[in-house]
PDB file of C-alpha atoms in Angstrom:
ATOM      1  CA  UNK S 377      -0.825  -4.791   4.877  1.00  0.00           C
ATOM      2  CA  UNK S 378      -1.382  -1.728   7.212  1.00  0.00           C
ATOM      3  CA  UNK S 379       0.835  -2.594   9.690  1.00  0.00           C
ATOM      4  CA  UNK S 380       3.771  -3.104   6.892  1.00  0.00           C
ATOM      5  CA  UNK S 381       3.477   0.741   5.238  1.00  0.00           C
ATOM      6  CA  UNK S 382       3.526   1.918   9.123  1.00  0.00           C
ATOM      7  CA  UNK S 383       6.773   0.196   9.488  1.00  0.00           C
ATOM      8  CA  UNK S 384       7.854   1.890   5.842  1.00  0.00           C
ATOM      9  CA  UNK S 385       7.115   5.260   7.160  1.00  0.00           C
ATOM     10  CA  UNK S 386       8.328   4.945  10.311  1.00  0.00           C
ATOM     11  CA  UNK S 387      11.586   3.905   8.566  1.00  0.00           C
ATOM     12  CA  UNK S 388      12.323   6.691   7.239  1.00  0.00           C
ATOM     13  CA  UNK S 389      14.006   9.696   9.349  1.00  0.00           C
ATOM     14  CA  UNK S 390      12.271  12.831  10.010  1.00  0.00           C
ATOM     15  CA  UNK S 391      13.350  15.821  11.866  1.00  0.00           C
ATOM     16  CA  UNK S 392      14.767  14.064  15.175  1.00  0.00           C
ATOM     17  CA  UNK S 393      17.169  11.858  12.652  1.00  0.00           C
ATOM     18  CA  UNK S 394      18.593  15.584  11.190  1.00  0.00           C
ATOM     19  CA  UNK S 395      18.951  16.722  14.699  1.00  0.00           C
ATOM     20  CA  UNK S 396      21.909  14.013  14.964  1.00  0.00           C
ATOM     21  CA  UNK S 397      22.890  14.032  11.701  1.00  0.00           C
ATOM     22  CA  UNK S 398      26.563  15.173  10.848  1.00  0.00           C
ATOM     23  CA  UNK S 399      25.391  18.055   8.790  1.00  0.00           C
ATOM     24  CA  UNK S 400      22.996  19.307  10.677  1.00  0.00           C
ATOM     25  CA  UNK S 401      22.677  22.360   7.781  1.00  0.00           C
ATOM     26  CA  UNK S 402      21.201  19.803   5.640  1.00  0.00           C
ATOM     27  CA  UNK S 403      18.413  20.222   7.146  1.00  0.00           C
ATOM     28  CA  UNK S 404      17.965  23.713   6.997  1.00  0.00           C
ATOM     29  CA  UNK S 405      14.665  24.375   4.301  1.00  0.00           C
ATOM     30  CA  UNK S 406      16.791  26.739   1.755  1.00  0.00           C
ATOM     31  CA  UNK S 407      19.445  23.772   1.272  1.00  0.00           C
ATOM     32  CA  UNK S 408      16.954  21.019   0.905  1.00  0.00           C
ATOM     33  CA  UNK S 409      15.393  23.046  -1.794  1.00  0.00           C
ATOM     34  CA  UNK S 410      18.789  23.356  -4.173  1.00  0.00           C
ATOM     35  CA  UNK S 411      19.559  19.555  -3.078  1.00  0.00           C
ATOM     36  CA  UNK S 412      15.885  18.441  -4.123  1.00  0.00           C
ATOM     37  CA  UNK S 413      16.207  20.322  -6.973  1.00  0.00           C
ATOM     38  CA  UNK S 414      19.895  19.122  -8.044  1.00  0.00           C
ATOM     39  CA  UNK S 415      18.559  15.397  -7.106  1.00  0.00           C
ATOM     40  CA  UNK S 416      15.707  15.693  -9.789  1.00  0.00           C
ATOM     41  CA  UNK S 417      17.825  16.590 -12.861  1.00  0.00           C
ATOM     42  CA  UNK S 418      19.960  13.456 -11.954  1.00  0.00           C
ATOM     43  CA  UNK S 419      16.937  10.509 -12.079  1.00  0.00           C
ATOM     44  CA  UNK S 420      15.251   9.439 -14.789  1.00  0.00           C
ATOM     45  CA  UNK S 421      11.418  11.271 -13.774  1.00  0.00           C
ATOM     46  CA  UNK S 422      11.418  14.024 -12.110  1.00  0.00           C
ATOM     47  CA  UNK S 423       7.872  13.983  -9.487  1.00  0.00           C
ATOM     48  CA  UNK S 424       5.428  16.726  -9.715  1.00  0.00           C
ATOM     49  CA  UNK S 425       5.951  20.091  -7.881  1.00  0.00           C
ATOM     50  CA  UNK S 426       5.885  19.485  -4.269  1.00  0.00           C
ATOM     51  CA  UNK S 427       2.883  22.327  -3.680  1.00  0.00           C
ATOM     52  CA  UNK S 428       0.986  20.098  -6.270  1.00  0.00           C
ATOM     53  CA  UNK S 429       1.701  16.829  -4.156  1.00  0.00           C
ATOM     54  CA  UNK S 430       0.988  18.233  -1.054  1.00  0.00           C
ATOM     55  CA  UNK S 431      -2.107  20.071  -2.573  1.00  0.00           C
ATOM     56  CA  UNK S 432      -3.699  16.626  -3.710  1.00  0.00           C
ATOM     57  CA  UNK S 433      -1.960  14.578  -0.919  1.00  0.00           C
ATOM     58  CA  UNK S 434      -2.447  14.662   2.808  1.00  0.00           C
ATOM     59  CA  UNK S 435       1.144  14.762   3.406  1.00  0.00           C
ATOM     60  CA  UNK S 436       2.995  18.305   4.112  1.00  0.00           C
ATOM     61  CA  UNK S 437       5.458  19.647   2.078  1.00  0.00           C
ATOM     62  CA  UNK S 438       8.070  18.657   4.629  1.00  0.00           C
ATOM     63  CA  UNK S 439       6.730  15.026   4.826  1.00  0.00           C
ATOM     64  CA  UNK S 440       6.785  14.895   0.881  1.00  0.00           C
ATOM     65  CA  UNK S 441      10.700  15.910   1.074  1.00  0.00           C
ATOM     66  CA  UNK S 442      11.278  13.175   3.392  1.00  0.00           C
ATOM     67  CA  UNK S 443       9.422  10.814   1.555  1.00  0.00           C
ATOM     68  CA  UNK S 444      11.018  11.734  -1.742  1.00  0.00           C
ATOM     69  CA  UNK S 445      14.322  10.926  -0.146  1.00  0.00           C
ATOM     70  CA  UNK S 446      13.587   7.386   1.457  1.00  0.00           C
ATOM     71  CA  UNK S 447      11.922   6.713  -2.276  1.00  0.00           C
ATOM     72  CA  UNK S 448      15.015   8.057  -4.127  1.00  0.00           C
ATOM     73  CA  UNK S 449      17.199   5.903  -1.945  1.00  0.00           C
ATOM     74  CA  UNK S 450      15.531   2.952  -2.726  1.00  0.00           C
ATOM     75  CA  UNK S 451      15.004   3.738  -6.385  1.00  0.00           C
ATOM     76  CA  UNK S 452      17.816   5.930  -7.701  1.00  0.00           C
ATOM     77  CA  UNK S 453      16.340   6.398 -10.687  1.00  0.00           C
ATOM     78  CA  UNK S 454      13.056   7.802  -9.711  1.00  0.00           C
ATOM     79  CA  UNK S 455      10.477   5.208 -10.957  1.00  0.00           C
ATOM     80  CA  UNK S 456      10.340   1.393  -8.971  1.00  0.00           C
ATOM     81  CA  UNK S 457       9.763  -1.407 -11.272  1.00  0.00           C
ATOM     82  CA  UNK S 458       8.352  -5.310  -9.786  1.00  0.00           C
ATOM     83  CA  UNK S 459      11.175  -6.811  -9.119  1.00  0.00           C
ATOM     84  CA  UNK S 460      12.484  -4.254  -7.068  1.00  0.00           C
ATOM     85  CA  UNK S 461       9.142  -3.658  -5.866  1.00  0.00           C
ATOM     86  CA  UNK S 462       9.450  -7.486  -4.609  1.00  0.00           C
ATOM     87  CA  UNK S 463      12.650  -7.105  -3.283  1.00  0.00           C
ATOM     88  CA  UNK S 464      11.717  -4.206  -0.989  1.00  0.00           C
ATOM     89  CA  UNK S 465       8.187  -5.780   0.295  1.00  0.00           C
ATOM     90  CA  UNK S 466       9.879  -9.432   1.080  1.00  0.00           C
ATOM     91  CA  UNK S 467      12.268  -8.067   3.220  1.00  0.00           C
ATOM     92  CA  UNK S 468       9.451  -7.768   5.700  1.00  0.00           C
ATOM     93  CA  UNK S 469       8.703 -11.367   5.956  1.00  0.00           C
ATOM     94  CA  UNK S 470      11.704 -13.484   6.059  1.00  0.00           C
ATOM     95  CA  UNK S 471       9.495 -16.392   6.820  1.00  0.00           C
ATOM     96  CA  UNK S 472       6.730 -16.292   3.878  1.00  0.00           C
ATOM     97  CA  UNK S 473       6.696 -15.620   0.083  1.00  0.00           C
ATOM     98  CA  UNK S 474       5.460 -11.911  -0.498  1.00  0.00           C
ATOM     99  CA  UNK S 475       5.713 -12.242  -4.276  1.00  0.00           C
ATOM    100  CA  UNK S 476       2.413 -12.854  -5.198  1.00  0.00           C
ATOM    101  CA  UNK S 477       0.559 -10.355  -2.972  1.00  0.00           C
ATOM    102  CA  UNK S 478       3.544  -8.032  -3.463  1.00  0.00           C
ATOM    103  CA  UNK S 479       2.667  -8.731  -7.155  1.00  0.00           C
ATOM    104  CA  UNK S 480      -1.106  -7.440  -6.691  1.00  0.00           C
ATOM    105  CA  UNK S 481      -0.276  -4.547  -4.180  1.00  0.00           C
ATOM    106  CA  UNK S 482       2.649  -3.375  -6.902  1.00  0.00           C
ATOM    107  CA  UNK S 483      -0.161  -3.053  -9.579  1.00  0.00           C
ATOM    108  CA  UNK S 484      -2.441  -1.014  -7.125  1.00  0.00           C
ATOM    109  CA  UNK S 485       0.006   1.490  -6.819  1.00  0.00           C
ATOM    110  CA  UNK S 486       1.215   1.597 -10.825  1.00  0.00           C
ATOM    111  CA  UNK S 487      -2.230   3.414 -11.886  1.00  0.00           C
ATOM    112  CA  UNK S 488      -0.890   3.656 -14.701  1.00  0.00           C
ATOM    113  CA  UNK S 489      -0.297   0.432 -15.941  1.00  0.00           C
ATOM    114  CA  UNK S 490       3.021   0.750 -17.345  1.00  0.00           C
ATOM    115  CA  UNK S 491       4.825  -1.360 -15.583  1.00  0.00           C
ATOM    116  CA  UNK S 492       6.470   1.321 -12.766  1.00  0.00           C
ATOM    117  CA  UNK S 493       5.444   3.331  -9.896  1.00  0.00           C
ATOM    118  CA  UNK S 494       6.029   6.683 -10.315  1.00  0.00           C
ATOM    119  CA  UNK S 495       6.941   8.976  -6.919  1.00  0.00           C
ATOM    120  CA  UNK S 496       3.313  10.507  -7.599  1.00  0.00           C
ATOM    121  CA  UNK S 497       2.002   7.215  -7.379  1.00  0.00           C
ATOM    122  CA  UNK S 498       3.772   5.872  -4.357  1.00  0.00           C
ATOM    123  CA  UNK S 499       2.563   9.189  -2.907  1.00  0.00           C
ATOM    124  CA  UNK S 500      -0.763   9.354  -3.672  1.00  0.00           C
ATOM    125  CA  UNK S 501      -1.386   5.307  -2.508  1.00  0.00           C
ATOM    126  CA  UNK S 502       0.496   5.719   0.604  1.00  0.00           C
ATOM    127  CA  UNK S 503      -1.398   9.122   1.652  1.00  0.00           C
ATOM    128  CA  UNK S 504      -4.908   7.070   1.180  1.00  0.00           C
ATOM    129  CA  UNK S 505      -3.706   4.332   3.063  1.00  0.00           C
ATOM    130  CA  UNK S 506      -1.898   6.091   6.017  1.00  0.00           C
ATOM    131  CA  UNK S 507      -4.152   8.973   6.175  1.00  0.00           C
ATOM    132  CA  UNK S 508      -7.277   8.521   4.017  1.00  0.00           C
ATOM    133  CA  UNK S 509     -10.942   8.388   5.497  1.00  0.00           C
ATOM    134  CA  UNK S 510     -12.327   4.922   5.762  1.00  0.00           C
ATOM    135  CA  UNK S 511     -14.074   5.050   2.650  1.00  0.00           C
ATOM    136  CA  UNK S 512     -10.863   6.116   0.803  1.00  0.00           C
ATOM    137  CA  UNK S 513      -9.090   3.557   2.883  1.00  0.00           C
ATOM    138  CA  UNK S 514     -12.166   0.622   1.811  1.00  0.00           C
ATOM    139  CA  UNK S 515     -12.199   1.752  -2.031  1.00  0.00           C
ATOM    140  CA  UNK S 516      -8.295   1.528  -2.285  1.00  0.00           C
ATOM    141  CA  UNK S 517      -8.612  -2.483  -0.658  1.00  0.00           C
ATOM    142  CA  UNK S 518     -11.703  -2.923  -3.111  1.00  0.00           C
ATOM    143  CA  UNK S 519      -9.345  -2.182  -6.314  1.00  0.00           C
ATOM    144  CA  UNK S 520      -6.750  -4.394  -4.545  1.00  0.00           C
ATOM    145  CA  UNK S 521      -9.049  -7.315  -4.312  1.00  0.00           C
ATOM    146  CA  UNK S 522     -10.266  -6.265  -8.127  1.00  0.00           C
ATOM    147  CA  UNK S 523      -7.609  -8.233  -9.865  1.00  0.00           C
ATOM    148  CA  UNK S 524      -9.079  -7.610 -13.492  1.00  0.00           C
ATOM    149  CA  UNK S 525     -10.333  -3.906 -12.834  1.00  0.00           C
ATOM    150  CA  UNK S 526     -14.190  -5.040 -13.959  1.00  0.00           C
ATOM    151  CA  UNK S 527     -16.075  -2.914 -11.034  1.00  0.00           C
ATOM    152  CA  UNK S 528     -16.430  -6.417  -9.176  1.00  0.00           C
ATOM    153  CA  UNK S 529     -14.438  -9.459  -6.523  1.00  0.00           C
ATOM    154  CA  UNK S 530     -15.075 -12.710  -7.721  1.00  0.00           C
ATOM    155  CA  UNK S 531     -14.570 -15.697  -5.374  1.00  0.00           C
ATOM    156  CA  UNK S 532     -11.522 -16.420  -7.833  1.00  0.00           C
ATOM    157  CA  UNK S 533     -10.234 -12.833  -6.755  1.00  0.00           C
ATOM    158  CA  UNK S 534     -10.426 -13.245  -3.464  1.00  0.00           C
ATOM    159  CA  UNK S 535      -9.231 -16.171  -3.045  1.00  0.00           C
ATOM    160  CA  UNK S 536      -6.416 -15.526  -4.866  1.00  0.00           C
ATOM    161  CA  UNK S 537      -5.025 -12.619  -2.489  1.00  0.00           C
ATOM    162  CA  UNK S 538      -6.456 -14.557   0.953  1.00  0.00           C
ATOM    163  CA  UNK S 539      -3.454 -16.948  -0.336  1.00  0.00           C
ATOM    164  CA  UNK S 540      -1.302 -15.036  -1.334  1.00  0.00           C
ATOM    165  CA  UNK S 541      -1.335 -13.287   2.467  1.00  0.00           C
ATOM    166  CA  UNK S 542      -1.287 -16.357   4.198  1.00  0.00           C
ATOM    167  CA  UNK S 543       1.660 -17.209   1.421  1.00  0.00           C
ATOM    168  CA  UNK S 544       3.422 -14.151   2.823  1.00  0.00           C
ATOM    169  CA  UNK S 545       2.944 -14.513   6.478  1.00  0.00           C
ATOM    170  CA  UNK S 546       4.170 -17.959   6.583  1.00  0.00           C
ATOM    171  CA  UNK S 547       4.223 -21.426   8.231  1.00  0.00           C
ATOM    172  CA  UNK S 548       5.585 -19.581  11.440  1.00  0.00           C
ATOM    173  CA  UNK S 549       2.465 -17.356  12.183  1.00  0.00           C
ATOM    174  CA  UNK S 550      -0.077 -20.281  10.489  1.00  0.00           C
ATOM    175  CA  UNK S 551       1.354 -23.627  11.654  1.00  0.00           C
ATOM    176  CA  UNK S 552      -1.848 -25.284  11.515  1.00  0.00           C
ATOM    177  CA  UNK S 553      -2.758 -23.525   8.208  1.00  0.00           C
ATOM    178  CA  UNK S 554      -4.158 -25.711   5.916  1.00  0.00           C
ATOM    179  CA  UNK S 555      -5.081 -25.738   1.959  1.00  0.00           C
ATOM    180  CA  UNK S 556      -8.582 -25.548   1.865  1.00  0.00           C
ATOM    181  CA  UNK S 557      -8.137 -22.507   4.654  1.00  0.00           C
ATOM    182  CA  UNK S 558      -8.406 -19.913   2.455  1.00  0.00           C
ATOM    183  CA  UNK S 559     -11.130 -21.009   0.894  1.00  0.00           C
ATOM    184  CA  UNK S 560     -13.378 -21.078   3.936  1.00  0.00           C
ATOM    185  CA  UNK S 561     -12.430 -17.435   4.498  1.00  0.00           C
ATOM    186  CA  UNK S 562     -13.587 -16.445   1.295  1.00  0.00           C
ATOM    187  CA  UNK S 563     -16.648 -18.583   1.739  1.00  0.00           C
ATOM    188  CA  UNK S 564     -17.128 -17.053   5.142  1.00  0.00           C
ATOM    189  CA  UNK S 565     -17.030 -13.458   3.141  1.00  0.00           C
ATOM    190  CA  UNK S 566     -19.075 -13.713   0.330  1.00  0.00           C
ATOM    191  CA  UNK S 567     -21.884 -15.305   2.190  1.00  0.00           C
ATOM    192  CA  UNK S 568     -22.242 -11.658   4.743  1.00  0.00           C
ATOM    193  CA  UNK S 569     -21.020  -9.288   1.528  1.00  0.00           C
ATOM    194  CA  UNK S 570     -22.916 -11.195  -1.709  1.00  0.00           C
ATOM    195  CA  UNK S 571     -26.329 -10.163  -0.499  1.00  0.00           C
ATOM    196  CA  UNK S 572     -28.040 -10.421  -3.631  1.00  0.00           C
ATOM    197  CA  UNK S 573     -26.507 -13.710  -4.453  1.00  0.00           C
ATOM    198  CA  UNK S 574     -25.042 -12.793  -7.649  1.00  0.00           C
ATOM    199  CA  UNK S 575     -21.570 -14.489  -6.953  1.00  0.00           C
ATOM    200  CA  UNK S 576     -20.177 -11.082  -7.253  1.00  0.00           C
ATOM    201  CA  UNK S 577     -18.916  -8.262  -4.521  1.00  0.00           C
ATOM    202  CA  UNK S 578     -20.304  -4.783  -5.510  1.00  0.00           C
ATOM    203  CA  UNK S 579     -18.177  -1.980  -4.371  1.00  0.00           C
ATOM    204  CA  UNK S 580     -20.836  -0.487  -2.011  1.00  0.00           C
ATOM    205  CA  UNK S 581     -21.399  -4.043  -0.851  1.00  0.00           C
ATOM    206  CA  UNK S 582     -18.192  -4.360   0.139  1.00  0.00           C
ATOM    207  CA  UNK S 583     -17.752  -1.027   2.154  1.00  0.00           C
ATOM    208  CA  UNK S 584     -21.132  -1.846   3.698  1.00  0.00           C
ATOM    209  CA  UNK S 585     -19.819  -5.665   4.704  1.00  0.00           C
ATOM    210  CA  UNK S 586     -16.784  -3.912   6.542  1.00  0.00           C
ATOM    211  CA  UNK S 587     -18.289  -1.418   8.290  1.00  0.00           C
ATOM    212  CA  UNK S 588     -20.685  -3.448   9.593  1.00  0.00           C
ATOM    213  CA  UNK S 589     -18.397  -6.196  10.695  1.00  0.00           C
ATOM    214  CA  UNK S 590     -15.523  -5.307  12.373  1.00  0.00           C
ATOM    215  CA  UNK S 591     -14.525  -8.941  12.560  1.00  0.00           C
ATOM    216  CA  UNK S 592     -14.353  -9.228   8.820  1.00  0.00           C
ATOM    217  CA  UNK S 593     -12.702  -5.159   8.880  1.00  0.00           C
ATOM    218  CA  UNK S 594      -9.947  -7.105  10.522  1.00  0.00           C
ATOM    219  CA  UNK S 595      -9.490 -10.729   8.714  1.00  0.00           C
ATOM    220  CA  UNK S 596      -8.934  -8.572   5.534  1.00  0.00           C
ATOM    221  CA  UNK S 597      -6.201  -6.850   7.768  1.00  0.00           C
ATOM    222  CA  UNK S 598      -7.857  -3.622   6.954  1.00  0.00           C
ATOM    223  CA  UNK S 599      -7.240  -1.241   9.456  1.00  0.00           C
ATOM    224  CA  UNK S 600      -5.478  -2.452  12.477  1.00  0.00           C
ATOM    225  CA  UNK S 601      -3.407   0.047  14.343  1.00  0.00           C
ATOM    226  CA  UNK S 602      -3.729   2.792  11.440  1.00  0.00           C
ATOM    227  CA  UNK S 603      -0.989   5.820  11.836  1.00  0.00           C
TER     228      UNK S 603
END
């Protein structure tokens, strides 16, 4: 999952790409403001004040612009809905179906609930994710895993997203992959983070699991190579 949101904000250009740009007076801070502010009377939502964003994010001002722009391309309107959602993720794995773990990583970001991620949202997510502490980072991946928002993973949970990743990777990174697979993972992980035995993952034993294992840190596909 890391790795993926890298390769989204690596994608889009920062100030070397308006260095060769045709215009390179687009650029220049005292246009950008008029064009971000023309932009947000044409889409549907307009986001938050950038000094907000950048206030509760850990993004800069100038990093907020750029993101605003990448998300406005994608999403003209200013909110992304599922299916478009979908669309974007599976383009990153042409060999797997992302749809269902697309599915559960679309309604992490929609805090909400309503159905659409909101700039603010897509901000906010991405900031924890890219440059959160690892406890911001572990929390985020807890409500991930949290499928029915009741403060606990169930084995059910669990498995469900385990398959839905190996769904997404596909048969060409797992050719030996087979069904019952997933469920040894998630046997494997409730048996070091269920201490008490209560068929249940608490939040704190969950951070505790993953800090302590760095083995388990990286099944979940936690935090390799975090920007």
């Amino acid at each position: 999952m890391w790795e993926i949101l890298q390769d989204c904000w690596k994608s889009i250009p920062g100030e070397a790409g308006c260095e060769n740009a045709k215009s390179v007076q687009s650029c220049h801070q005292g246009k950008d403001k008029i064009d971000d502010e023309l932009e947000m009377t044409m889409v549907c939502h307009r986001p938050e004040g950038l000094e907000q964003l950048e206030a509760q994010t850990n993004f800069t001002k100038r990093e907020l612009q750029i993101l605003y722009r990448g998300f406005k391309n994608e999403c003209p309107s200013g909110v992304v809905n599922e299916e478009t959602f979908k669309h974007i993720y599976a383009q990153f794995f042409p060999h797997g179906d992302a749809s269902t773990y697309a599915h559960y990583l679309f309604n992490a970001f929609d805090t909400t609930n309503n159905g659409s991620i909101k700039f603010e949202e897509f901000v906010m997510g991405l900031s924890t994710l890219l440059r959160g502490t690892m406890r911001e980072k572990l929390e985020w991946t807890f409500h991930l895993y949290d499928i029915n928002n009741d403060g606990y993973i169930n084995r059910e949970e669990m498995t469900e997203i385990v398959r839905a990743i190996y769904d997404m990777m596909g048969k060409y990174t797992y050719p030996a992959l087979k069904g019952d697979v997933p469920k040894q993972h998630v046997d494997a992980f409730f048996q070091k983070m269920d201490k008490n035995k209560a068929g249940v993952v608490t939040l704190e034993e969950f951070i505790v699991a993953c800090q302590e294992d760095e083995m388990m840190m990286r099944s979940m596909q936690l935090f390799e190579n975090v920007m």
